[in-house]
Amino acid sequence: MVATGLSEVPRLSALMTRGIQNGVEGPRMMEGHEATTLEPELQCFIKALWSPSSGIVDSHSLMLSLVGEAESHGTTFSYNTTVIGGHIEGNQIQIHVFESNVIASWNGSSELDSELILIPKVVVNSAGLSAPAIAKRMKGLPDCIIPASHYACGCYFTLSNTKSPFKHLIYPIPEVGGLGVHVSLDLNGQIKFGLDVEWIKGIDDIPSFLNMYSH
Ligand SMILES: Cc1cc2nc3c(=O)[nH]c(=O)nc-3n(C[C@H](O)[C@H](O)[C@H](O)COP(=O)(O)OP(=O)(O)OC[C@H]3O[C@@H](n4cnc5c(N)ncnc54)[C@H](O)[C@@H]3O)c2cc1C
């Protein structure tokens, strides 16, 4: 991670401290010339934060391994299942669940009767970009506890037809809403620059299962 001005050095130090607190192994500050020795095509005149234990993983294999580990500890996964909403009854949240193929053939105009209602002890809403939208479909959940959504989109730019000039992942100081345009390498050695951040205004929350009816 590279500081491009003296004013960014305290942020690099703060990120190093946070990394150490989070158990990252071996991060250290390096002078600009050390960084350019590692990466001759990099411009780094001030300082960089070096994290020797950072790297890239095969995300699909990682997920398979996490699934295996979770199942061996008693987790049951319910694939092709869509949460369409829920309601509060007493002090419990009841979750309304459908098989995803039922939703796929739904034309969006009529009310769906709930196929299955789950009454869990604990609910973790981890629906990614759809999480606030799903929360809003929980009848009886006060609006004031649902975080507002702020959507942004971004692009990656691929460097093609040339050998990668870099051997490491290279990041600027993170910006609001993103990591800053950084250099990513994938397992095939393909290099990408991105993501840029473009804030999107005027979009209402759309649960992912309703996306197909929104345009
Ligand atoms: C192009 C791109 C590149 C990225 N690269 C990196 C990277 O290199 N390294 C990194 O660390 N991070 C990267 N990220 C970020 C990372 O992918 C996200 O931070 C992470 O996936 C968020 O995880 P999540 O579980 O919160 O949400 P998600 O991964 O979005 O998972 C949400 C899940 O909820 C499910 N869901 C949604 N609605 C419903 C519903 N109604 N019922 C049932 N299920 C539902 C969805 O199908 C999905 O499986 C990248 C992101 C993008 C877009």
Short mmCIF file of C-alpha atoms and ligand atoms in Angstrom, two decimals:
data_model
loop_
_atom_site.label_atom_id
_atom_site.label_comp_id
_atom_site.label_asym_id
_atom_site.label_seq_id
_atom_site.Cartn_x
_atom_site.Cartn_y
_atom_site.Cartn_z
CA MET A 1 0.00 0.00 0.00
CA VAL A 2 1.59 3.17 -1.23
CA ALA A 3 1.49 6.72 0.20
CA THR A 4 1.58 9.29 -2.60
CA GLY A 5 2.07 12.31 -0.30
CA LEU A 6 3.46 13.04 3.18
CA SER A 7 -0.07 13.69 4.42
CA GLU A 8 -0.92 10.02 3.76
CA VAL A 9 1.84 8.58 5.97
CA PRO A 10 -0.19 8.78 9.24
CA ARG A 11 -3.00 6.82 7.51
CA LEU A 12 -0.51 4.14 6.44
CA SER A 13 0.69 3.89 10.05
CA ALA A 14 -2.91 3.68 11.30
CA LEU A 15 -3.65 0.88 8.81
CA MET A 16 -0.53 -1.00 9.93
CA THR A 17 -1.62 -0.71 13.58
CA ARG A 18 -5.11 -1.95 12.72
CA GLY A 19 -3.65 -4.85 10.71
CA ILE A 20 -1.48 -5.90 13.66
CA GLN A 21 -4.50 -5.67 16.00
CA ASN A 22 -6.41 -7.90 13.56
CA GLY A 23 -3.64 -10.52 13.57
CA VAL A 24 -2.05 -9.77 10.17
CA GLU A 25 1.42 -11.29 10.18
CA GLY A 26 4.52 -9.25 9.48
CA PRO A 27 3.33 -5.85 8.15
CA ARG A 28 6.03 -3.15 8.16
CA MET A 29 6.66 0.30 6.79
CA MET A 30 9.24 0.56 4.03
CA GLU A 31 10.95 3.52 2.38
CA GLY A 32 9.99 4.41 -1.18
CA HIS A 33 13.25 3.06 -2.64
CA GLU A 34 12.68 -0.37 -1.02
CA ALA A 35 9.21 -0.51 -2.58
CA THR A 36 10.56 0.38 -6.03
CA THR A 37 13.25 -2.27 -5.67
CA LEU A 38 10.44 -4.82 -5.24
CA GLU A 39 8.36 -3.25 -8.03
CA PRO A 40 10.55 -1.28 -10.49
CA GLU A 41 7.54 0.07 -12.46
CA LEU A 42 6.00 1.58 -9.29
CA GLN A 43 6.43 5.26 -8.45
CA CYS A 44 6.86 5.51 -4.70
CA PHE A 45 8.82 8.49 -3.39
CA ILE A 46 7.68 8.46 0.21
CA LYS A 47 6.68 5.30 2.07
CA ALA A 48 4.80 2.09 1.55
CA LEU A 49 3.20 -0.46 3.87
CA TRP A 50 4.42 -3.97 3.08
CA SER A 51 2.23 -6.93 4.00
CA PRO A 52 4.16 -10.13 3.20
CA SER A 53 1.27 -12.39 4.25
CA SER A 54 -1.28 -10.83 1.83
CA GLY A 55 -2.08 -12.66 -1.36
CA ILE A 56 -4.70 -14.08 -3.65
CA VAL A 57 -6.77 -17.21 -3.16
CA ASP A 58 -8.85 -19.49 -5.35
CA SER A 59 -12.16 -18.16 -3.97
CA HIS A 60 -14.28 -21.09 -5.24
CA SER A 61 -12.01 -23.64 -3.53
CA LEU A 62 -11.99 -21.51 -0.39
CA MET A 63 -15.83 -21.45 -0.36
CA LEU A 64 -15.97 -25.24 -0.89
CA SER A 65 -13.61 -25.72 2.00
CA LEU A 66 -15.67 -23.39 4.23
CA VAL A 67 -18.86 -25.26 3.25
CA GLY A 68 -17.21 -28.57 4.18
CA GLU A 69 -16.02 -27.20 7.51
CA ALA A 70 -19.42 -25.68 8.33
CA GLU A 71 -21.26 -28.91 7.43
CA SER A 72 -18.92 -30.96 9.57
CA HIS A 73 -19.90 -28.67 12.46
CA GLY A 74 -23.63 -29.28 11.94
CA THR A 75 -24.60 -26.51 9.49
CA THR A 76 -27.34 -27.26 6.95
CA PHE A 77 -27.33 -25.15 3.77
CA SER A 78 -30.57 -24.51 1.95
CA TYR A 79 -29.70 -23.73 -1.66
CA ASN A 80 -32.16 -22.38 -4.25
CA THR A 81 -34.20 -20.88 -1.45
CA THR A 82 -35.35 -17.26 -1.36
CA VAL A 83 -36.34 -15.21 1.65
CA ILE A 84 -39.10 -12.91 0.46
CA GLY A 85 -39.78 -11.18 3.76
CA GLY A 86 -41.15 -11.90 7.18
CA HIS A 87 -43.01 -10.53 10.15
CA ILE A 88 -42.57 -9.98 13.85
CA GLU A 89 -44.77 -11.98 16.17
CA GLY A 90 -44.22 -11.46 19.87
CA ASN A 91 -40.47 -11.31 20.30
CA GLN A 92 -39.73 -13.52 17.31
CA ILE A 93 -38.97 -12.79 13.66
CA GLN A 94 -40.76 -15.23 11.37
CA ILE A 95 -39.11 -15.64 7.98
CA HIS A 96 -41.11 -16.28 4.80
CA VAL A 97 -39.23 -18.59 2.45
CA PHE A 98 -39.86 -19.84 -1.08
CA GLU A 99 -38.14 -22.23 -3.42
CA SER A 100 -36.32 -19.97 -5.86
CA ASN A 101 -37.90 -21.61 -8.94
CA VAL A 102 -41.37 -20.58 -7.64
CA ILE A 103 -40.15 -16.98 -7.53
CA ALA A 104 -38.62 -17.33 -11.00
CA SER A 105 -42.01 -18.17 -12.52
CA TRP A 106 -43.85 -15.46 -10.54
CA ASN A 107 -44.98 -12.48 -12.64
CA GLY A 108 -44.59 -9.99 -9.79
CA SER A 109 -48.18 -8.68 -9.92
CA SER A 110 -49.95 -10.87 -7.36
CA GLU A 111 -49.21 -11.42 -3.66
CA LEU A 112 -47.30 -14.62 -3.02
CA ASP A 113 -48.58 -16.89 -0.29
CA SER A 114 -45.76 -18.01 1.94
CA GLU A 115 -44.59 -21.49 1.17
CA LEU A 116 -42.65 -22.00 4.37
CA ILE A 117 -42.38 -19.95 7.54
CA LEU A 118 -39.25 -20.40 9.62
CA ILE A 119 -39.17 -19.36 13.27
CA PRO A 120 -35.47 -19.16 14.07
CA LYS A 121 -33.86 -18.26 17.40
CA VAL A 122 -31.40 -15.91 15.69
CA VAL A 123 -31.56 -14.28 12.26
CA VAL A 124 -28.47 -12.92 10.51
CA ASN A 125 -29.45 -10.84 7.50
CA SER A 126 -26.43 -11.30 5.22
CA ALA A 127 -28.16 -10.72 1.88
CA GLY A 128 -25.45 -8.36 0.62
CA LEU A 129 -26.84 -5.46 -1.42
CA SER A 130 -30.36 -6.80 -0.80
CA ALA A 131 -30.01 -6.78 3.00
CA PRO A 132 -31.76 -3.42 3.64
CA ALA A 133 -34.51 -4.32 1.17
CA ILE A 134 -35.13 -7.66 2.89
CA ALA A 135 -35.17 -5.91 6.29
CA LYS A 136 -37.84 -3.51 4.97
CA ARG A 137 -39.97 -6.53 4.02
CA MET A 138 -40.03 -7.70 7.66
CA LYS A 139 -43.42 -6.41 8.78
CA GLY A 140 -43.24 -4.89 12.25
CA LEU A 141 -39.51 -4.12 12.16
CA PRO A 142 -39.14 -0.39 12.91
CA ASP A 143 -37.75 1.58 9.93
CA CYS A 144 -35.40 3.49 12.21
CA ILE A 145 -33.24 0.41 12.87
CA ILE A 146 -32.77 -0.39 9.17
CA PRO A 147 -29.55 1.13 7.78
CA ALA A 148 -29.92 3.33 4.69
CA SER A 149 -28.49 1.98 1.43
CA HIS A 150 -25.89 3.91 -0.55
CA TYR A 151 -25.24 2.18 -3.86
CA ALA A 152 -22.14 2.62 -5.95
CA CYS A 153 -20.82 0.85 -9.02
CA GLY A 154 -17.33 0.51 -10.35
CA CYS A 155 -15.32 -0.79 -13.29
CA TYR A 156 -12.22 -2.91 -13.60
CA PHE A 157 -9.80 -2.17 -16.42
CA THR A 158 -7.86 -5.13 -17.80
CA LEU A 159 -4.32 -4.79 -19.05
CA SER A 160 -4.22 -7.05 -22.08
CA ASN A 161 -1.67 -8.24 -24.62
CA THR A 162 1.29 -7.48 -22.43
CA LYS A 163 3.19 -9.17 -19.64
CA SER A 164 2.24 -7.93 -16.19
CA PRO A 165 4.62 -5.15 -15.10
CA PHE A 166 3.86 -5.98 -11.43
CA LYS A 167 4.37 -9.03 -9.22
CA HIS A 168 2.42 -7.86 -6.16
CA LEU A 169 -1.00 -6.47 -5.29
CA ILE A 170 -0.54 -2.67 -5.09
CA TYR A 171 -3.04 -0.40 -3.34
CA PRO A 172 -3.37 3.32 -2.71
CA ILE A 173 -4.77 4.62 0.58
CA PRO A 174 -8.46 3.56 0.68
CA GLU A 175 -11.01 6.16 -0.40
CA VAL A 176 -14.59 6.72 0.76
CA GLY A 177 -16.68 3.83 -0.59
CA GLY A 178 -13.82 1.75 -1.92
CA LEU A 179 -10.26 0.53 -1.73
CA GLY A 180 -9.06 3.04 -4.33
CA VAL A 181 -7.97 2.02 -7.82
CA HIS A 182 -5.52 -0.80 -7.18
CA VAL A 183 -3.57 -3.41 -9.12
CA SER A 184 -5.00 -6.93 -8.80
CA LEU A 185 -3.42 -10.07 -10.14
CA ASP A 186 -5.43 -13.26 -10.56
CA LEU A 187 -4.17 -16.83 -10.34
CA ASN A 188 -3.48 -16.81 -14.12
CA GLY A 189 -1.28 -13.72 -13.81
CA GLN A 190 -3.89 -11.49 -15.50
CA ILE A 191 -3.68 -7.93 -14.26
CA LYS A 192 -6.59 -5.54 -13.57
CA PHE A 193 -6.86 -1.95 -12.40
CA GLY A 194 -9.94 -0.95 -10.45
CA LEU A 195 -12.45 -0.54 -9.07
CA ASP A 196 -13.34 3.09 -9.55
CA VAL A 197 -16.35 4.30 -7.53
CA GLU A 198 -19.40 5.90 -9.08
CA TRP A 199 -22.13 6.73 -6.57
CA ILE A 200 -25.61 5.93 -7.86
CA LYS A 201 -28.40 8.21 -6.74
CA GLY A 202 -32.15 7.81 -6.97
CA ILE A 203 -32.29 4.02 -6.84
CA ASP A 204 -34.74 2.48 -4.42
CA ASP A 205 -33.80 -0.68 -2.59
CA ILE A 206 -34.60 -3.67 -4.73
CA PRO A 207 -34.44 -7.15 -3.27
CA SER A 208 -32.40 -9.36 -5.59
CA PHE A 209 -35.38 -11.67 -6.23
CA LEU A 210 -37.38 -8.71 -7.58
CA ASN A 211 -34.60 -7.42 -9.85
CA MET A 212 -36.07 -9.02 -12.94
CA TYR A 213 -39.28 -6.97 -12.59
CA SER A 214 -37.63 -3.61 -11.98
CA HIS A 215 -36.76 -2.59 -15.53
C1 LIG B 1 -16.13 -7.29 -8.93
C2 LIG B 1 -15.84 -7.50 -7.47
C3 LIG B 1 -14.58 -7.89 -7.07
C4 LIG B 1 -14.30 -8.09 -5.72
N1 LIG B 1 -13.04 -8.50 -5.37
C5 LIG B 1 -12.77 -8.75 -4.08
C6 LIG B 1 -11.48 -9.23 -3.69
O1 LIG B 1 -10.59 -9.42 -4.52
N2 LIG B 1 -11.26 -9.47 -2.38
C7 LIG B 1 -12.23 -9.27 -1.43
O2 LIG B 1 -11.98 -9.52 -0.26
N3 LIG B 1 -13.46 -8.82 -1.78
C8 LIG B 1 -13.75 -8.56 -3.07
N4 LIG B 1 -14.98 -8.09 -3.42
C9 LIG B 1 -15.94 -7.82 -2.36
C10 LIG B 1 -16.65 -9.08 -1.89
O3 LIG B 1 -17.09 -9.83 -3.01
C11 LIG B 1 -17.85 -8.67 -1.04
O4 LIG B 1 -17.41 -7.80 -0.02
C12 LIG B 1 -18.48 -9.90 -0.40
O5 LIG B 1 -18.89 -10.80 -1.39
C13 LIG B 1 -19.69 -9.47 0.43
O6 LIG B 1 -20.16 -10.65 1.03
P1 LIG B 1 -21.60 -10.75 1.63
O7 LIG B 1 -21.73 -12.16 2.14
O8 LIG B 1 -21.85 -9.62 2.57
O9 LIG B 1 -22.61 -10.51 0.41
P2 LIG B 1 -22.78 -11.33 -0.94
O10 LIG B 1 -21.51 -12.02 -1.34
O11 LIG B 1 -23.41 -10.38 -1.89
O12 LIG B 1 -23.79 -12.48 -0.54
C14 LIG B 1 -25.16 -12.21 -0.35
C15 LIG B 1 -25.88 -13.52 -0.59
O13 LIG B 1 -27.24 -13.36 -0.21
C16 LIG B 1 -28.04 -14.01 -1.18
N5 LIG B 1 -29.37 -13.39 -1.17
C17 LIG B 1 -29.72 -12.12 -1.53
N6 LIG B 1 -31.05 -11.95 -1.40
C18 LIG B 1 -31.55 -13.11 -0.94
C19 LIG B 1 -32.86 -13.56 -0.60
N7 LIG B 1 -33.93 -12.76 -0.71
N8 LIG B 1 -33.02 -14.84 -0.17
C20 LIG B 1 -31.96 -15.68 -0.07
N9 LIG B 1 -30.67 -15.30 -0.37
C21 LIG B 1 -30.49 -14.05 -0.79
C22 LIG B 1 -27.31 -13.77 -2.50
O14 LIG B 1 -27.72 -14.74 -3.47
C23 LIG B 1 -25.87 -13.95 -2.07
O15 LIG B 1 -25.48 -15.30 -2.14
C24 LIG B 1 -15.29 -7.88 -4.76
C25 LIG B 1 -16.58 -7.49 -5.15
C26 LIG B 1 -16.85 -7.30 -6.50
C27 LIG B 1 -18.26 -6.90 -6.92
#
